[in-house]
Each structure stands twice: as structure tokens, then as C-alpha cells.
Short mmCIF file of C-alpha atoms in Angstrom, two decimals:
data_model
loop_
_atom_site.label_atom_id
_atom_site.label_comp_id
_atom_site.label_asym_id
_atom_site.label_seq_id
_atom_site.Cartn_x
_atom_site.Cartn_y
_atom_site.Cartn_z
CA MET A 1 117.62 -49.79 47.09
CA GLN A 2 118.75 -50.28 43.55
CA ALA A 3 117.96 -54.30 42.06
CA ILE A 4 120.93 -54.45 40.49
CA HIS A 5 122.74 -54.11 44.06
CA VAL A 6 120.29 -56.73 44.90
CA HIS A 7 122.04 -60.87 45.63
CA GLY A 8 119.82 -63.51 44.80
CA ARG A 9 119.40 -64.56 48.68
CA ASP A 10 117.99 -61.03 49.86
CA ILE A 11 115.11 -61.15 46.73
CA ASP A 12 112.34 -61.86 48.88
CA GLN A 13 112.98 -60.06 51.45
CA VAL A 14 113.07 -56.62 49.14
CA LYS A 15 110.61 -57.65 47.20
CA LYS A 16 108.86 -57.95 50.23
CA GLN A 17 109.81 -54.66 51.49
CA ALA A 18 109.37 -52.78 48.46
CA ARG A 19 106.30 -50.67 47.87
CA PHE A 20 107.05 -49.85 43.88
CA ALA A 21 110.01 -50.27 41.25
CA VAL A 22 110.69 -47.09 39.46
CA LEU A 23 111.90 -47.97 35.61
CA PRO A 24 113.54 -44.71 34.96
CA LEU A 25 112.72 -43.50 31.10
CA GLY A 26 115.13 -41.76 29.08
CA SER A 27 116.73 -41.23 25.28
CA VAL A 28 120.15 -40.69 23.76
CA GLU A 29 119.24 -37.61 21.45
CA TYR A 30 120.59 -34.63 20.07
CA HIS A 31 119.73 -31.82 22.54
CA GLY A 32 121.24 -29.20 20.77
CA PRO A 33 125.26 -28.17 20.41
CA HIS A 34 125.27 -26.88 24.06
CA SER A 35 123.66 -30.15 25.66
CA PRO A 36 124.37 -33.78 25.46
CA LEU A 37 123.49 -36.51 24.52
CA GLY A 38 122.23 -38.62 27.58
CA THR A 39 120.37 -35.11 28.36
CA ASP A 40 117.26 -37.36 29.48
CA ILE A 41 119.20 -40.33 30.90
CA VAL A 42 120.51 -37.63 33.30
CA LEU A 43 117.05 -36.82 34.06
CA ALA A 44 115.59 -39.60 34.24
CA ASP A 45 117.85 -40.89 37.35
CA GLY A 46 118.96 -37.89 38.43
CA PHE A 47 114.69 -37.42 39.45
CA ALA A 48 115.04 -41.49 40.01
CA GLU A 49 117.66 -40.68 42.72
CA ARG A 50 115.38 -37.92 44.57
CA ILE A 51 112.85 -40.35 45.38
CA ASP A 52 112.12 -39.75 48.80
CA ALA A 53 113.54 -43.51 50.45
CA ALA A 54 111.29 -43.37 52.81
CA LEU A 55 108.70 -44.68 50.03
CA GLU A 56 110.45 -47.32 49.77
CA PRO A 57 110.76 -47.86 46.36
CA LEU A 58 113.22 -50.42 43.93
CA LEU A 59 114.69 -48.81 41.62
CA TYR A 60 116.03 -50.14 38.25
CA PRO A 61 118.39 -49.42 35.54
CA VAL A 62 117.42 -46.01 33.02
CA ILE A 63 116.53 -47.60 29.89
CA PRO A 64 119.04 -45.45 27.43
CA TYR A 65 117.68 -45.78 23.79
CA THR A 66 114.24 -45.43 22.88
CA ALA A 67 112.16 -43.83 19.21
CA CYS A 68 113.12 -40.02 19.03
CA PRO A 69 110.93 -37.93 16.67
CA GLY A 70 111.82 -37.00 12.90
CA LYS A 71 112.84 -33.53 13.94
CA THR A 72 115.75 -34.78 16.36
CA ARG A 73 115.73 -38.41 13.94
CA HIS A 74 118.61 -36.64 11.93
CA TYR A 75 121.17 -35.15 13.84
CA PRO A 76 124.42 -36.10 14.94
CA GLY A 77 124.52 -38.34 17.60
CA THR A 78 120.47 -39.43 18.17
CA ILE A 79 120.23 -43.51 18.48
CA SER A 80 115.99 -43.95 17.59
CA ILE A 81 114.69 -47.39 18.16
CA ARG A 82 111.77 -48.58 16.03
CA PRO A 83 108.49 -47.83 18.73
CA SER A 84 107.19 -51.39 17.91
CA VAL A 85 110.97 -52.79 19.33
CA PHE A 86 110.56 -50.27 22.46
CA ILE A 87 107.07 -51.53 23.63
CA ASP A 88 108.12 -55.02 23.69
CA TYR A 89 111.30 -54.27 25.21
CA VAL A 90 109.11 -52.10 27.67
CA THR A 91 106.49 -54.89 28.43
CA ASP A 92 108.81 -57.58 28.63
CA ILE A 93 110.65 -55.29 31.46
CA VAL A 94 107.89 -54.73 33.73
CA GLU A 95 106.06 -57.76 33.49
CA GLY A 96 109.58 -59.23 33.91
CA ILE A 97 109.05 -57.01 37.09
CA CYS A 98 105.55 -58.06 37.87
CA GLU A 99 106.18 -61.92 37.89
CA LEU A 100 108.78 -60.63 40.65
CA GLY A 101 105.41 -59.86 42.76
CA ILE A 102 105.69 -56.18 42.78
CA ARG A 103 102.46 -55.21 40.46
CA ASN A 104 103.05 -51.11 41.49
CA ILE A 105 105.82 -49.59 39.04
CA VAL A 106 106.63 -45.70 38.14
CA LEU A 107 107.39 -45.08 34.64
CA LEU A 108 109.27 -42.02 35.23
CA ASN A 109 110.18 -40.21 31.98
CA ALA A 110 112.72 -37.62 30.97
CA HIS A 111 111.82 -38.24 26.67
CA ASP A 112 108.76 -36.55 25.44
CA ALA A 113 109.01 -39.24 22.76
CA ASN A 114 108.10 -41.99 25.56
CA MET A 115 105.28 -40.69 26.56
CA GLY A 116 102.77 -42.57 23.80
CA PRO A 117 104.46 -46.16 24.47
CA SER A 118 104.48 -46.21 27.62
CA ARG A 119 100.42 -45.96 28.04
CA THR A 120 100.74 -48.54 25.88
CA VAL A 121 103.20 -50.63 27.52
CA ALA A 122 100.59 -49.53 31.10
CA GLU A 123 97.06 -50.73 29.01
CA ALA A 124 98.64 -53.67 27.75
CA VAL A 125 100.34 -55.36 30.96
CA THR A 126 97.80 -53.74 33.17
CA GLY A 127 95.46 -56.53 30.80
CA LYS A 128 97.59 -59.17 31.61
CA TYR A 129 98.08 -58.47 35.25
CA VAL A 130 94.74 -56.95 36.72
CA ASP A 131 96.31 -56.07 39.75
CA ALA A 132 98.83 -53.99 38.13
CA ARG A 133 99.02 -50.69 38.98
CA PHE A 134 100.80 -47.83 36.87
CA LEU A 135 102.40 -44.06 37.34
CA LEU A 136 103.58 -42.41 34.89
CA ILE A 137 105.29 -39.21 35.26
CA ASN A 138 107.08 -36.74 33.24
CA TRP A 139 109.39 -34.89 35.22
CA TRP A 140 108.57 -31.61 33.67
CA GLN A 141 105.05 -31.52 34.58
CA MET A 142 105.95 -31.59 38.14
CA VAL A 143 106.38 -28.09 38.08
CA PRO A 144 103.23 -26.02 37.06
CA LEU A 145 104.02 -23.48 34.24
CA GLU A 146 102.40 -20.89 36.40
CA SER A 147 104.64 -21.26 39.00
CA ALA A 148 107.67 -21.18 37.17
CA GLU A 149 106.33 -17.68 35.44
CA ARG A 150 105.20 -16.85 38.90
CA LYS A 151 108.93 -17.41 39.85
CA GLY A 152 110.28 -14.93 37.34
CA ILE A 153 113.15 -17.92 36.53
CA PHE A 154 112.98 -16.75 32.97
CA GLN A 155 112.55 -13.50 31.39
CA GLY A 156 110.53 -13.04 28.72
CA THR A 157 110.25 -16.57 28.24
CA THR A 158 109.06 -20.13 30.03
CA GLY A 159 111.62 -21.39 29.20
CA ARG A 160 110.36 -25.02 28.16
CA GLY A 161 111.16 -26.67 24.67
CA HIS A 162 113.62 -29.74 23.90
CA GLY A 163 116.94 -28.49 24.96
CA GLY A 164 115.69 -24.74 25.88
CA PRO A 165 117.20 -23.28 29.46
CA TYR A 166 114.13 -24.83 31.63
CA GLU A 167 115.55 -28.50 30.54
CA MET A 168 119.02 -27.73 30.33
CA SER A 169 118.78 -25.52 33.60
CA ALA A 170 117.52 -28.85 35.18
CA VAL A 171 120.63 -30.72 33.27
CA LYS A 172 123.02 -28.02 34.68
CA ALA A 173 121.60 -28.99 38.19
CA PHE A 174 122.39 -32.98 38.25
CA ARG A 175 125.71 -32.40 36.34
CA PRO A 176 126.70 -28.50 36.15
CA ASP A 177 129.81 -30.19 34.26
CA LEU A 178 127.71 -31.30 31.45
CA VAL A 179 125.73 -27.99 30.08
CA HIS A 180 128.10 -25.38 28.25
CA VAL A 181 126.58 -22.53 26.18
CA GLN A 182 129.12 -20.64 24.05
CA GLU A 183 128.91 -17.34 22.33
CA SER A 184 128.52 -18.75 19.25
CA ASP A 185 125.31 -20.88 20.21
CA LEU A 186 122.50 -19.53 18.78
CA SER A 187 119.75 -18.85 20.87
CA LEU A 188 116.27 -19.77 19.06
CA SER A 189 112.68 -18.28 19.27
CA ALA A 190 110.27 -21.14 19.55
CA SER A 191 106.62 -20.45 17.42
CA GLN A 192 103.88 -18.98 20.02
CA PRO A 193 101.22 -21.61 21.08
CA LEU A 194 98.43 -22.26 19.24
CA SER A 195 95.64 -22.70 22.18
CA SER A 196 96.28 -22.29 26.17
CA LEU A 197 94.49 -25.77 25.94
CA PRO A 198 96.32 -28.87 25.72
CA TYR A 199 96.67 -30.29 21.81
CA VAL A 200 99.39 -32.49 20.01
CA LEU A 201 101.72 -30.88 16.51
CA VAL A 202 104.05 -33.08 15.47
CA GLU A 203 106.11 -31.38 12.88
CA GLY A 204 109.90 -32.93 11.04
CA SER A 205 110.84 -28.75 10.86
CA PRO A 206 109.55 -27.10 13.10
CA GLN A 207 109.87 -22.98 13.26
CA GLY A 208 112.81 -21.73 15.67
CA TRP A 209 114.10 -24.94 15.65
CA ASP A 210 117.80 -27.06 14.86
CA GLY A 211 117.97 -29.94 16.47
CA TYR A 212 116.99 -27.64 20.05
CA THR A 213 115.00 -24.48 20.81
CA GLY A 214 114.98 -21.53 23.25
CA ASP A 215 116.91 -18.54 24.70
CA ILE A 216 119.72 -21.07 25.84
CA ARG A 217 121.62 -18.05 27.37
CA GLN A 218 119.19 -17.67 29.81
CA THR A 219 120.45 -21.61 31.34
CA SER A 220 121.42 -21.63 34.81
CA LEU A 221 122.18 -23.41 37.74
CA GLU A 222 120.74 -21.08 40.33
CA ALA A 223 117.48 -21.88 37.76
CA GLY A 224 117.91 -25.43 37.45
CA GLN A 225 118.43 -25.71 41.15
CA TRP A 226 114.94 -24.01 41.52
CA ILE A 227 113.24 -26.84 39.08
CA VAL A 228 114.51 -29.77 40.43
CA GLU A 229 113.65 -29.02 43.93
CA GLU A 230 110.02 -28.33 42.75
CA ALA A 231 109.88 -31.06 40.38
CA ALA A 232 111.16 -33.42 43.36
CA VAL A 233 108.97 -31.75 46.10
CA ASN A 234 105.40 -32.18 43.62
CA MET A 235 106.61 -36.13 42.50
CA ASN A 236 107.18 -37.20 46.16
CA GLN A 237 103.83 -35.72 47.47
CA LEU A 238 102.69 -37.42 43.80
CA LEU A 239 103.54 -40.60 45.11
CA LYS A 240 102.26 -40.50 48.36
CA ASN A 241 99.10 -39.62 47.09
CA TRP A 242 99.40 -42.72 44.93
CA LEU A 243 100.99 -45.10 47.36
CA GLY A 244 98.46 -44.50 49.75
CA THR A 245 95.48 -45.32 47.58
CA THR A 246 93.57 -47.94 47.73
CA LYS A 247 92.94 -49.67 44.61
CA GLY A 248 90.00 -49.09 42.51
CA ASN A 249 87.34 -51.42 40.19
CA GLY A 250 89.74 -50.91 37.42
CA GLU A 251 89.22 -47.51 36.43
CA ASP A 252 91.92 -45.19 34.86
CA GLU A 253 93.70 -43.35 37.47
CA GLN A 254 95.40 -41.28 35.62
CA HIS A 255 93.73 -37.27 36.43
CA GLY A 256 91.49 -36.27 33.25
CA LEU A 257 91.31 -39.17 31.22
CA SER A 258 88.68 -42.11 30.45
#
């Protein structure tokens, strides 16, 4: 159910029915000549719509504006909000949801730079509303890297990367009219990973980069349909697991964090 479609007289009934609220997080950001500025909005909204209605979510509108990294900030069309403003803004939104009486909140994210601020918001709000529970879902993490490699949907690459074939194929699955690779568009080779272990590397001008990266000629509707279906199945299973757990003793429930 869409929160903005709820009538005032029905609010009490809706908040009793809704098991959790969903706040999608996007961006307005350059993703290359072949991709829409609203790439992350399309993805955040698209995956929100793929949440199983039987789980009884209450869907809020996508947050379109956010902080963008230095490597895309100066490309045409990018609108970057100061991180502190974004944190304050999202905090006010989720506190409003908590005040409504809904304390299970999913932050459904489609923009890499939202990860840190979103975690900050969740930590702050759970300090005020101690019975609140947040689940931060980054859609691209809903498909394990090795499963995409086993499927062989891309050749010689995992396809991952900003504006690359993995992301843009997923956009194409939701909006095939918005992704157009032309002969003049360059395919770029991203630098090799430094380690198989997780790490964070921040660069203003990475190698193999022109506001996007990757072998974009491998973008396809077929790949996107497989990615979206796989991600949606795994996302819904994660949500079912989350909703099925009992609230703990205040320990961090995100896997691998303490």
C-alpha cells in the first residue's frame, strides 16, 4: 500500500495492518551518456514495488535527492545535497513514521553513497525510539557476486560498477525505454579489485572512469530481467526472515556488525 494514497480517516486502520514501512532512497546523479539521471530513483522505486504485498508493507515515496560522491558531483545533471542535510532530512522522515506508530522500517537503497548516512540515521533514531528496528537493504547486494558469475550473464566481467552493465541492465528491466547505448559511447575498463575482502576506496578520479564505468555494451534486457528477479526473490526472503525474528536485547542485528 502506498502511504500517500491513505485517507486521513483510514490512518488508524492502516497502521494496524502495516507490518513495516519502506523508505526507498535514490539520487539524481550522472550515470553516463547512456543512462538516466534518475537511475537510482527507478531502481529504488522498482524494487519497492517488487516487495511481496503479502508481507503488508507501507510504501513511502522515493527520496530523490542525496549526497553524491566527488567523482560524479561535477558531471552535468548531478544534484548533490550536503550529507548533514540528508541525514537531518531522513531522520525527520523516519521519526515521523515512528510517531505514527510503525517501528519496523526498511531503508531500501539504490545509491552507494547513501549507505553511511542511512546507517547514521538508523543508529540515531533507535537511540530515541528504542523499540524501532531498521533494515538497510542495498538492492545490488541481493544478488551474490558468484551467482551472477555462474550464470554467465556478462562475459569477462561481473558487470558491477556505477553506470555499468549490471546496474543499467536492471534499469532496463524496469524501464527499457530509458537505457540507450550508442556506437559513440565508450566502454570503460574498471581497475582490478585490490582484495577479495571488503574494503572502501574513495577516489575523485578513478581509473577507467568518465562519470560511469564498465563494458556498457553488455547491457541487456535479458540480463536485467534475471538480475531483478534474483534480487527480488532474495530481498523478499530477507524481509520474511526479518519480520519473523523477535526483537533482541538491543544488539545489532545486521550480519557481521558489532
